[in-house]
Coordinates of C-alpha atoms and ligand atoms in Angstrom, one line a residue:
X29 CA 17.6 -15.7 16.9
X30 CA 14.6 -14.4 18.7
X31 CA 16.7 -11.9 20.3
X32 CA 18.3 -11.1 17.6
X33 CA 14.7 -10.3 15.7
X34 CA 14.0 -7.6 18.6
X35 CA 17.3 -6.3 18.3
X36 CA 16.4 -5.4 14.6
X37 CA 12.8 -3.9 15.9
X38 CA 14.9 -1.8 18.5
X39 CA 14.9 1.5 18.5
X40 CA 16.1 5.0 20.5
X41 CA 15.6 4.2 23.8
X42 CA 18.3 6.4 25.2
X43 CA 17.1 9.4 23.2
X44 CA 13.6 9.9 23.8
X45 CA 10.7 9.3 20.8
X46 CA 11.2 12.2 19.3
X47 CA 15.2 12.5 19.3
X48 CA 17.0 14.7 20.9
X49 CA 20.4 14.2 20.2
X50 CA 21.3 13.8 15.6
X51 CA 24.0 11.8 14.9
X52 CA 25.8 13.1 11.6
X53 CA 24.7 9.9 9.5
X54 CA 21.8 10.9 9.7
X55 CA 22.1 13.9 7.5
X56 CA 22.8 11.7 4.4
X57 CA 19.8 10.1 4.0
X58 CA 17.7 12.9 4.7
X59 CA 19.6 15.0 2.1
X60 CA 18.9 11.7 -0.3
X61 CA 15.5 11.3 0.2
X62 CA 14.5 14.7 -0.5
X63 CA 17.1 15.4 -2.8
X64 CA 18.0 18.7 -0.6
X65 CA 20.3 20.9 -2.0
X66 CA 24.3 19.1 -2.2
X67 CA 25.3 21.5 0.3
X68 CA 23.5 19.4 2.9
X69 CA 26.6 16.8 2.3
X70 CA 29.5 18.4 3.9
X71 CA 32.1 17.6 5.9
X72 CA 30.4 15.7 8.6
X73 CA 27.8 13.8 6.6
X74 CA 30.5 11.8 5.6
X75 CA 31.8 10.9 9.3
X76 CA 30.1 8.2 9.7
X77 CA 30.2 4.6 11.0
X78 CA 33.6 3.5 12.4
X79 CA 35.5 6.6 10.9
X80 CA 39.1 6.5 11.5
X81 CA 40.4 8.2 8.4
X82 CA 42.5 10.9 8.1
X83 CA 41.0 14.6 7.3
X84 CA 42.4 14.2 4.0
X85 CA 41.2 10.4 3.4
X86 CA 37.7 11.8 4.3
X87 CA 38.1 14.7 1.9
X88 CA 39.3 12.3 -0.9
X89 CA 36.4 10.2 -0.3
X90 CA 33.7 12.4 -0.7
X91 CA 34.8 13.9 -4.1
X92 CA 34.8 10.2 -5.2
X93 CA 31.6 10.2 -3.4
X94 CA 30.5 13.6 -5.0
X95 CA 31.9 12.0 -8.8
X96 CA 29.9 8.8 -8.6
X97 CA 26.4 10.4 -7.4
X98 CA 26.7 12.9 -10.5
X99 CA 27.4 10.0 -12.9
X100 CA 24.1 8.4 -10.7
X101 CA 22.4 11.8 -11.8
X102 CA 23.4 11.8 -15.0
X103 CA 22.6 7.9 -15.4
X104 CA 19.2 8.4 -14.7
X105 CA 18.6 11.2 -16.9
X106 CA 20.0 9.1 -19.9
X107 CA 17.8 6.2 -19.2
X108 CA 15.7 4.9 -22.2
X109 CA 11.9 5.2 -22.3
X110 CA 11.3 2.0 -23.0
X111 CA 13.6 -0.6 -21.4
X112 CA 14.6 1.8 -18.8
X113 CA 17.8 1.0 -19.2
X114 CA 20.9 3.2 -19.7
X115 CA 20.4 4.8 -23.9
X116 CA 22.7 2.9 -26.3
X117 CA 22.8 4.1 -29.9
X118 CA 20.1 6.8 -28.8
X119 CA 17.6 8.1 -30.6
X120 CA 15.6 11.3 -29.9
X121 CA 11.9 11.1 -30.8
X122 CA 10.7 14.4 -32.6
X123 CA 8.6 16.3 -32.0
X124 CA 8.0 15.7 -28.0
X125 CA 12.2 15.1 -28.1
X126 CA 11.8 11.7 -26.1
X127 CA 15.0 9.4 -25.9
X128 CA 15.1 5.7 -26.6
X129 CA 17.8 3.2 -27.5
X130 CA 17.8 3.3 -31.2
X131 CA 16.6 -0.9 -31.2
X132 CA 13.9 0.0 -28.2
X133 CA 12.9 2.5 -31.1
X134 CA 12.7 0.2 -33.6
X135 CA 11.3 -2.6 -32.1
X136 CA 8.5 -0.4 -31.2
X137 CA 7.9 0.5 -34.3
X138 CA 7.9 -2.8 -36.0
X139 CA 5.5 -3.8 -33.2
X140 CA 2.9 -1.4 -34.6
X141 CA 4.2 1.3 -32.7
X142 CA 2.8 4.8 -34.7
X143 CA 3.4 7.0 -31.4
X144 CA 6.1 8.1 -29.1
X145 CA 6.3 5.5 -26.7
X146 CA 6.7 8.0 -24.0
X147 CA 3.8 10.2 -24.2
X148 CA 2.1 8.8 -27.2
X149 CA 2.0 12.0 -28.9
X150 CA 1.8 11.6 -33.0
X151 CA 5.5 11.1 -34.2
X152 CA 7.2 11.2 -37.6
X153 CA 10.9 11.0 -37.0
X154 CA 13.2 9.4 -34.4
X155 CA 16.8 10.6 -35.2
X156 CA 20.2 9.5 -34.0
X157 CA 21.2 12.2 -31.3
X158 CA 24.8 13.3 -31.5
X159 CA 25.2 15.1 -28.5
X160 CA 23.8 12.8 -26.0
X161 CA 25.9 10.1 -27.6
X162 CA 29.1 12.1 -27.0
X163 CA 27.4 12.7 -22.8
X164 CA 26.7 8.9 -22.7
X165 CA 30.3 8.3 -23.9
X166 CA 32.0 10.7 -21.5
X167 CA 29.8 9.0 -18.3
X168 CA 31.0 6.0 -19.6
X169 CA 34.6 7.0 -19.8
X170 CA 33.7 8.0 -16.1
X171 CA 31.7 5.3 -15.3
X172 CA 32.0 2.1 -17.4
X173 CA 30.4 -0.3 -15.4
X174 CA 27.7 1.8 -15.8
X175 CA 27.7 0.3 -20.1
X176 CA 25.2 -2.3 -20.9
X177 CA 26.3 -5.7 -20.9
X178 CA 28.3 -7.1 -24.2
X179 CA 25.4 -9.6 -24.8
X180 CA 22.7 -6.7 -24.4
X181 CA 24.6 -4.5 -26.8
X182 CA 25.3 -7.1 -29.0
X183 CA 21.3 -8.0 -29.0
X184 CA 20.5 -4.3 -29.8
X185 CA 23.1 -4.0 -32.5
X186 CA 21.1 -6.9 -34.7
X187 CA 18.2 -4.6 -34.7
X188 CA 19.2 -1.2 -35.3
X189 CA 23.2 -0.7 -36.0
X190 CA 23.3 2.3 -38.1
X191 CA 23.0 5.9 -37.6
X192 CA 19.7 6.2 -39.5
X193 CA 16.8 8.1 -38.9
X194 CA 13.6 5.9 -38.3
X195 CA 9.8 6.6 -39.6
X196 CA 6.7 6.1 -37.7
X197 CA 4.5 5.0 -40.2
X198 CA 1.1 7.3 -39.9
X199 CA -1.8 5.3 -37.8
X200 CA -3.7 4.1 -41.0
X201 CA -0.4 2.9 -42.0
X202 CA -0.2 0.3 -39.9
X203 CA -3.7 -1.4 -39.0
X204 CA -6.0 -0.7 -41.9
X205 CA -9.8 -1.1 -40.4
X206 CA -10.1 -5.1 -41.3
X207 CA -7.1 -5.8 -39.6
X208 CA -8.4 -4.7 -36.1
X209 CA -10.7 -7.5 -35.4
X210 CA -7.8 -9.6 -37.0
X211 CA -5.2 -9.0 -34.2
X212 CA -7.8 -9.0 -31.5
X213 CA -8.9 -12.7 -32.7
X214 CA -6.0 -14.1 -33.5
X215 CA -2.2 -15.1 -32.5
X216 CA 0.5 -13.2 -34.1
X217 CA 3.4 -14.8 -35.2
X218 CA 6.4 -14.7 -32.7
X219 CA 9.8 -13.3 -33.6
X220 CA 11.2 -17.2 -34.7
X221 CA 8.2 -18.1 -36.9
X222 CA 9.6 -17.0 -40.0
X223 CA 11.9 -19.1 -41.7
X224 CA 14.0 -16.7 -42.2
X225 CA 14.6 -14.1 -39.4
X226 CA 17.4 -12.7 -38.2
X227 CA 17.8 -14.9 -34.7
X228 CA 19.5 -17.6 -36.1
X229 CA 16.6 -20.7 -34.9
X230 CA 13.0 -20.6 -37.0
X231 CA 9.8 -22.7 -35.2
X232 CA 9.4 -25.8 -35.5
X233 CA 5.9 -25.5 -35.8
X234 CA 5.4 -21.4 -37.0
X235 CA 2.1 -19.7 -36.0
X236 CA 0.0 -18.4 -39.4
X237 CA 0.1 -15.0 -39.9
X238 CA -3.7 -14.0 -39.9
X239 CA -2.8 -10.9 -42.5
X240 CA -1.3 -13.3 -44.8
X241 CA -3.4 -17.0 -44.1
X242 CA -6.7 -16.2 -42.1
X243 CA -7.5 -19.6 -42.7
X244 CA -5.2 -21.3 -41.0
X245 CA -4.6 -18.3 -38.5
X246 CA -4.8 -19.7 -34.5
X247 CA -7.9 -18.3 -33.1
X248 CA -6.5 -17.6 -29.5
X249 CA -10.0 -18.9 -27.8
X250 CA -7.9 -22.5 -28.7
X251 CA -5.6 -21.7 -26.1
X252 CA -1.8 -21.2 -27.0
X253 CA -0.3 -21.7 -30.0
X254 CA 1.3 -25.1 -30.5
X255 CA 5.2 -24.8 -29.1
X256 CA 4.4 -21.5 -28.2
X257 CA 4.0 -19.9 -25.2
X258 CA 3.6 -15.8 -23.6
X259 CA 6.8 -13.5 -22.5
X260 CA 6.0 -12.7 -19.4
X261 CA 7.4 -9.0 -19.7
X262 CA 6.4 -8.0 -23.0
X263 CA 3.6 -10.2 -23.8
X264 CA 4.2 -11.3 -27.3
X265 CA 4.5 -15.3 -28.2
X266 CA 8.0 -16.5 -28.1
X267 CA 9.3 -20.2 -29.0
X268 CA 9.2 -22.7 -26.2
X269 CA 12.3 -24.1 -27.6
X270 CA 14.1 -21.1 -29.3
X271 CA 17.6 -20.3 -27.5
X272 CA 16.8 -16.8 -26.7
X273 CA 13.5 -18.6 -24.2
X274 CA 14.4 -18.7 -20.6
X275 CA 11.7 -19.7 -18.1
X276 CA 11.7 -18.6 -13.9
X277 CA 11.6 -22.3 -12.1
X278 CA 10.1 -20.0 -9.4
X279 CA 7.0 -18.7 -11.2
X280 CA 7.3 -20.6 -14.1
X281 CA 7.1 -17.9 -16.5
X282 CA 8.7 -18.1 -19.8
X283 CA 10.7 -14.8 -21.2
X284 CA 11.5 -14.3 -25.0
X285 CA 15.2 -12.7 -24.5
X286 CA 14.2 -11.0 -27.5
X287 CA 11.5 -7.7 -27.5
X288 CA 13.7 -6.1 -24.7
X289 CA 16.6 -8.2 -23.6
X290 CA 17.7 -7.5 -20.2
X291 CA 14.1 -7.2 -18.8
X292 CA 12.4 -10.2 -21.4
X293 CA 14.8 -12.9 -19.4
X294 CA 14.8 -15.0 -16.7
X295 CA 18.7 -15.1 -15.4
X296 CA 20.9 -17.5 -13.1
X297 CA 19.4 -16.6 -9.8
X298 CA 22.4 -15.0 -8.3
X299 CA 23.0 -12.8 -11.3
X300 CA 19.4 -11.3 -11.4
X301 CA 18.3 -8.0 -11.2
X302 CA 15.2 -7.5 -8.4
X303 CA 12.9 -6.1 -10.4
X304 CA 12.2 -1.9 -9.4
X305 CA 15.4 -1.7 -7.1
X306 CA 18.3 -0.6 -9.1
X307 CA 19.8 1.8 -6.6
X308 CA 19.3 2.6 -2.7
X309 CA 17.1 5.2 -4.4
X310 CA 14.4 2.5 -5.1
X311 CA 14.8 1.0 -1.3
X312 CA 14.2 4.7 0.1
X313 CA 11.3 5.2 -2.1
X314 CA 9.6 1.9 -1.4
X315 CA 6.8 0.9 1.2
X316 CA 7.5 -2.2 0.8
X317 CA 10.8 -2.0 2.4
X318 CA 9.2 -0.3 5.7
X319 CA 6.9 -2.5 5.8
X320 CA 9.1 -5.5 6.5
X321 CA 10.3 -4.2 9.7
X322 CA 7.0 -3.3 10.5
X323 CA 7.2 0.3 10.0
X324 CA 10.4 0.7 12.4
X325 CA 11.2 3.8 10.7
X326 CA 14.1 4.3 12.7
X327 CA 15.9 1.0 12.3
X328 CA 15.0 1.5 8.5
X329 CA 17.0 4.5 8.1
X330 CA 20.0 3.2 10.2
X331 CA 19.9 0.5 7.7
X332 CA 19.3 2.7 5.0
X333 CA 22.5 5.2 5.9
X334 CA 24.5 2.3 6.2
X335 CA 23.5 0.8 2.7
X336 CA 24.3 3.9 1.2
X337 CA 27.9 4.5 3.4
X338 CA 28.8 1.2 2.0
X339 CA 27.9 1.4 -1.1
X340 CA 25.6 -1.5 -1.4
X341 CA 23.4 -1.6 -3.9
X342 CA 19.9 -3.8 -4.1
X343 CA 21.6 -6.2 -5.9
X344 CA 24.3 -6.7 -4.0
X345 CA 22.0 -7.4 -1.2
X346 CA 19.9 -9.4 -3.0
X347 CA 22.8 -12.0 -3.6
X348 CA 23.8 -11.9 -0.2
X349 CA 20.3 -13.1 0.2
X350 CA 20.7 -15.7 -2.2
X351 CA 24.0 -16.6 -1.1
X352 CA 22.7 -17.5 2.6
X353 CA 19.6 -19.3 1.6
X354 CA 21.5 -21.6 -0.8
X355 CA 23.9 -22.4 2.5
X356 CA 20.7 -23.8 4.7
X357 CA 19.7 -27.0 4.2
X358 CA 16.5 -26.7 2.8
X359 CA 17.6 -23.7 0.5
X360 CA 14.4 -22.5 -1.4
X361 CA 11.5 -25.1 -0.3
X362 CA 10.3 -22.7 2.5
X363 CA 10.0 -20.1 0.3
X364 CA 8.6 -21.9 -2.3
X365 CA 5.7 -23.2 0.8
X366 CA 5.5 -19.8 1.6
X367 CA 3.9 -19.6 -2.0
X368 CA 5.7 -16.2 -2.3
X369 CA 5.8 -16.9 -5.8
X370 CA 2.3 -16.6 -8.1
X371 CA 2.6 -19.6 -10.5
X372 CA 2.1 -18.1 -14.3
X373 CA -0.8 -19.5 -16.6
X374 CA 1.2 -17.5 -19.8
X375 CA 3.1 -21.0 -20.7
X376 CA 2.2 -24.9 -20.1
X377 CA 2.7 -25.8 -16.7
X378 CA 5.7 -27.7 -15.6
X379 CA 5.7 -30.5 -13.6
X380 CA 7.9 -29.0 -10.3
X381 CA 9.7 -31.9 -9.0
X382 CA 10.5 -31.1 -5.4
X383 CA 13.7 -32.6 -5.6
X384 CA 15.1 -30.6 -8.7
X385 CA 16.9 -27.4 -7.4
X386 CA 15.5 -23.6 -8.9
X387 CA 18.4 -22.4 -11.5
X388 CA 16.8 -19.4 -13.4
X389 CA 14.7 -16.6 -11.6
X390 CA 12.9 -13.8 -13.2
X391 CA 13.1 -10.1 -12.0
X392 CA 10.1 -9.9 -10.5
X393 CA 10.6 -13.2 -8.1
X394 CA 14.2 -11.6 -7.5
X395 CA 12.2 -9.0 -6.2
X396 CA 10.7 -11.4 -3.8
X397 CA 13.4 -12.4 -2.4
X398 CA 14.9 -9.3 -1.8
X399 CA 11.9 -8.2 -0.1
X400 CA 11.7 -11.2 2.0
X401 CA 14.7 -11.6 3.4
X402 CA 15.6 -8.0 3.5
X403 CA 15.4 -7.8 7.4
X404 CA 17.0 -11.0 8.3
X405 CA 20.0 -9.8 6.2
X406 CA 20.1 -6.4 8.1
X407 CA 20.3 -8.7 11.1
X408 CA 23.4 -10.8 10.0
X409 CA 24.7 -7.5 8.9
X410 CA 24.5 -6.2 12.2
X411 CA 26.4 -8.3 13.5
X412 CA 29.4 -7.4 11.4
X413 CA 30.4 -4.6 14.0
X414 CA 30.6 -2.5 11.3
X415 CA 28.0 0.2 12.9
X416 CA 28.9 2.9 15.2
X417 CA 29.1 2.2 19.1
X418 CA 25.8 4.4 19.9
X419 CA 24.1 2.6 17.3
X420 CA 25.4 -0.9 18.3
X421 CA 24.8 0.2 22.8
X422 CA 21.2 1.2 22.2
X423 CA 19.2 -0.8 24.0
X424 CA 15.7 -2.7 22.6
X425 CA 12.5 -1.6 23.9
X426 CA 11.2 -4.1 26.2
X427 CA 8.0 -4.2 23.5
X428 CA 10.1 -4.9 20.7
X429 CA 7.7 -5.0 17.5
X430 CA 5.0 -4.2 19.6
X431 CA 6.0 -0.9 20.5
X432 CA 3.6 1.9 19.5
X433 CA 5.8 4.3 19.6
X434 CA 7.6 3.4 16.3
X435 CA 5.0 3.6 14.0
X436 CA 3.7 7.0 15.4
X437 CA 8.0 8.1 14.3
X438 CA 6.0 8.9 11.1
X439 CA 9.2 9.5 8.5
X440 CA 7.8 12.8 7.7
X441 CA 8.1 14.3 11.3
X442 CA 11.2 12.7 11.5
X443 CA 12.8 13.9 8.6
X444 CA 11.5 17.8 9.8
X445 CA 13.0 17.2 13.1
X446 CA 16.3 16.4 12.2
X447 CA 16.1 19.4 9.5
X448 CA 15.6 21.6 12.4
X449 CA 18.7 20.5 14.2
X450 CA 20.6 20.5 11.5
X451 CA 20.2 24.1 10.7
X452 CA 20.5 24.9 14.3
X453 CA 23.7 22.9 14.8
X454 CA 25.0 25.6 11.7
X455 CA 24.2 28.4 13.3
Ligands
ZN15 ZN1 16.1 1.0 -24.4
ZN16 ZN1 7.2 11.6 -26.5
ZN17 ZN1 7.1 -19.1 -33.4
ZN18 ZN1 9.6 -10.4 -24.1
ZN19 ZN1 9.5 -15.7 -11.6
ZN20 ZN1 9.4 2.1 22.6

């Protein structure tokens, strides 16, 4: 095991620091991380790793390639302002023309929202947008595992199902002076504390609305609300009991499933999402990530290339993870000792009983985990032989971690280097 950790800490030996010699994989991820010009992806970029297709396999492949990182492109141009999800049922705000999911629209709205919820310029109108509907439904015919879940849509569909065109009522509207101090002071009610709302389960034990009973409003000095506890993405009470609550046994957080479904939810821990890693994008992008293998730039981009050859995404990885720490014997006690995940005050603690397994895990403890085991799972994947030979023959530095070279491979240098070659190698 110790070896092996060095062997993930390795890096050029044969090539001097700085490289002399590019292999083609290279290409890809510099092209990706400074989103060169698409020309940068030709033929050879896409020889990489144990490449024994055909010319015309490798052709075929890169158009799919090509296909999939426009529908990327054009997936993360559609992606709604608030839940950051891809639109559904879009709605264009006017006049600043930003995009939301016609219920992210509307929730915002109903939650006192008077602004865009982009750039919280003055708003009157959001309006149903036919022409990004009919490029949302063409990526989709391209792309449908790219379409929001049938539960999400379902969700969204309960709040806003029509074509309509939504107000924003004007600022004075909404919170006439009185009511200021009111909200500050007070607990609102959550989504299930009116008998009759349209989620199908009312509280228990509803909170007083303090525009309606100030009396008997709950002064939030008292602590929380009785059966009620704080969504730990959107903030607003939710139901300890109601179905839509789930709760992370990592951090203990409770999620209302309601305000923005997908991200207000704590899922079965192999089916989560790590929270800010969607594509290998994110994993490029993040420090985080480099930081983990202590700033071995070099072993980072290897990885990197060969996340994106394969077509891996974060998640993907992420159950790997999950999938290996469930077969040791301990599964997620060191973890848990490691205190990797910050307890949350939002709800009323939980007795953890040690010997009760973690089901549910919320995004940002998915993160965690990612994040944690991310080097140990470039290890095992290693081993898969799935690299290239050079890669594989390298040998470690005899200072392993310790090297100083490897943090001095600054990624920017790097990254200029190999531009270098690359346009002298087309000349
Ligand atoms: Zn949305
Ligand atoms: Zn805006
Ligand atoms: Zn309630
Ligand atoms: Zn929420
Ligand atoms: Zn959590
Ligand atoms: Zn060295």
């Amino acid at each position: 095991m110790i070896e092996d950790e060095s062997k993930a800490d390795s890096h050029s030996q044969d090539s001097e620091h700085p490289p002399t010699r590019i292999s083609s994989h290279r290409i890809t991820a510099l092209s990706l991380k400074r989103s060169a010009s698409p020309s940068f992806e030709d033929q050879n970029s896409r020889k990489r790793f144990k490449d024994s297709e055909e010319p015309m396999d490798i052709q075929c492949k890169e158009d799919v390639g090509l296909e999939s990182k426009l529908a990327d492109d054009i997936a993360q141009e559609l992606e709604c302002g608030c839940c950051s999800e891809l639109l559904y049922k879009p709605v264009m705000v006017s006049p600043c023309q930003h995009i939301f999911c016609g219920s992210c629209c509307l929730l915002w709205i109903r939650n006192g929202g008077t602004t865009c919820p982009a750039c919280r310029a003055i708003s009157k109108t959001a309006s149903p947008s036919r022409p990004l509907q009919l490029v949302l439904d063409a990526l989709l015919r391209n792309a449908p595992h790219k379409a929001r879940t049938e539960r999400e849509r379902a969700q969204a569909d309960e709040i806003y199902t029509s074509g309509s065109t939504m107000r924003f009522p004007s600022p004075r509207e909404i919170s006439p002076e009185p009511n200021v101090n009111i909200s500050a002071e007070y607990a609102r009610p959550c989504p299930h504390c009116s008998p009759n709302n349209v989620y199908g389960w009312s509280c228990p034990s509803p909170i007083p609305d303090p525009a309606i009973d100030l009396e008997r409003a709950w002064r939030l000095d008292d602590g929380l609300p009785t059966g009620h506890a704080q969504c730990g993405n959107c903030e607003t009470f939710l139901a300890l009991r109601a179905p839509s609550t789930t709760r992370c046994d990592f951090c203990q957080t409770y999620f209302c499933g309601v305000g923005v479904p997908a991200r207000c939810s704590a899922a079965p821990i192999p089916l989560q999402q790590p929270q800010g890693y969607t594509d290998v994008g994110d994993l490029i992008q993040s420090s985080d990530v480099y930081e983990c293998f202590n700033s071995n730039t070099v072993e980072v981009e290897i990885m990197l290339d060969y996340i994106t050859a394969q077509g891996l995404s974060p998640r993907h990885i992420y159950r790997d993870i999950v999938k290996h720490i469930l077969e040791q014997p301990r599964q997620f006690r060191p973890l848990i000792e490691l205190e990797l995940f910050v307890v949350s005050h939002m709800g009323p603690s939980v007795d953890s009983d040690s010997s009760t397994s973690p089901h549910k895990i919320c995004r940002s403890c998915a993160c965690e985990i990612l994040i944690w085991g991310l080097k140990d799972w470039w290890i095992r994947e290693r081993k898969k032989g799935l690299l290239e030979d050079s890669i594989m023959n390298r040998q470690d530095c005899p200072e392993g971690s310790g090297c100083a070279m490897q943090s001095e491979f600054g990624l920017f240098n790097y990254g200029l280097l190999t531009l270098v070659f690359l346009l002298i190698s087309l000349l």
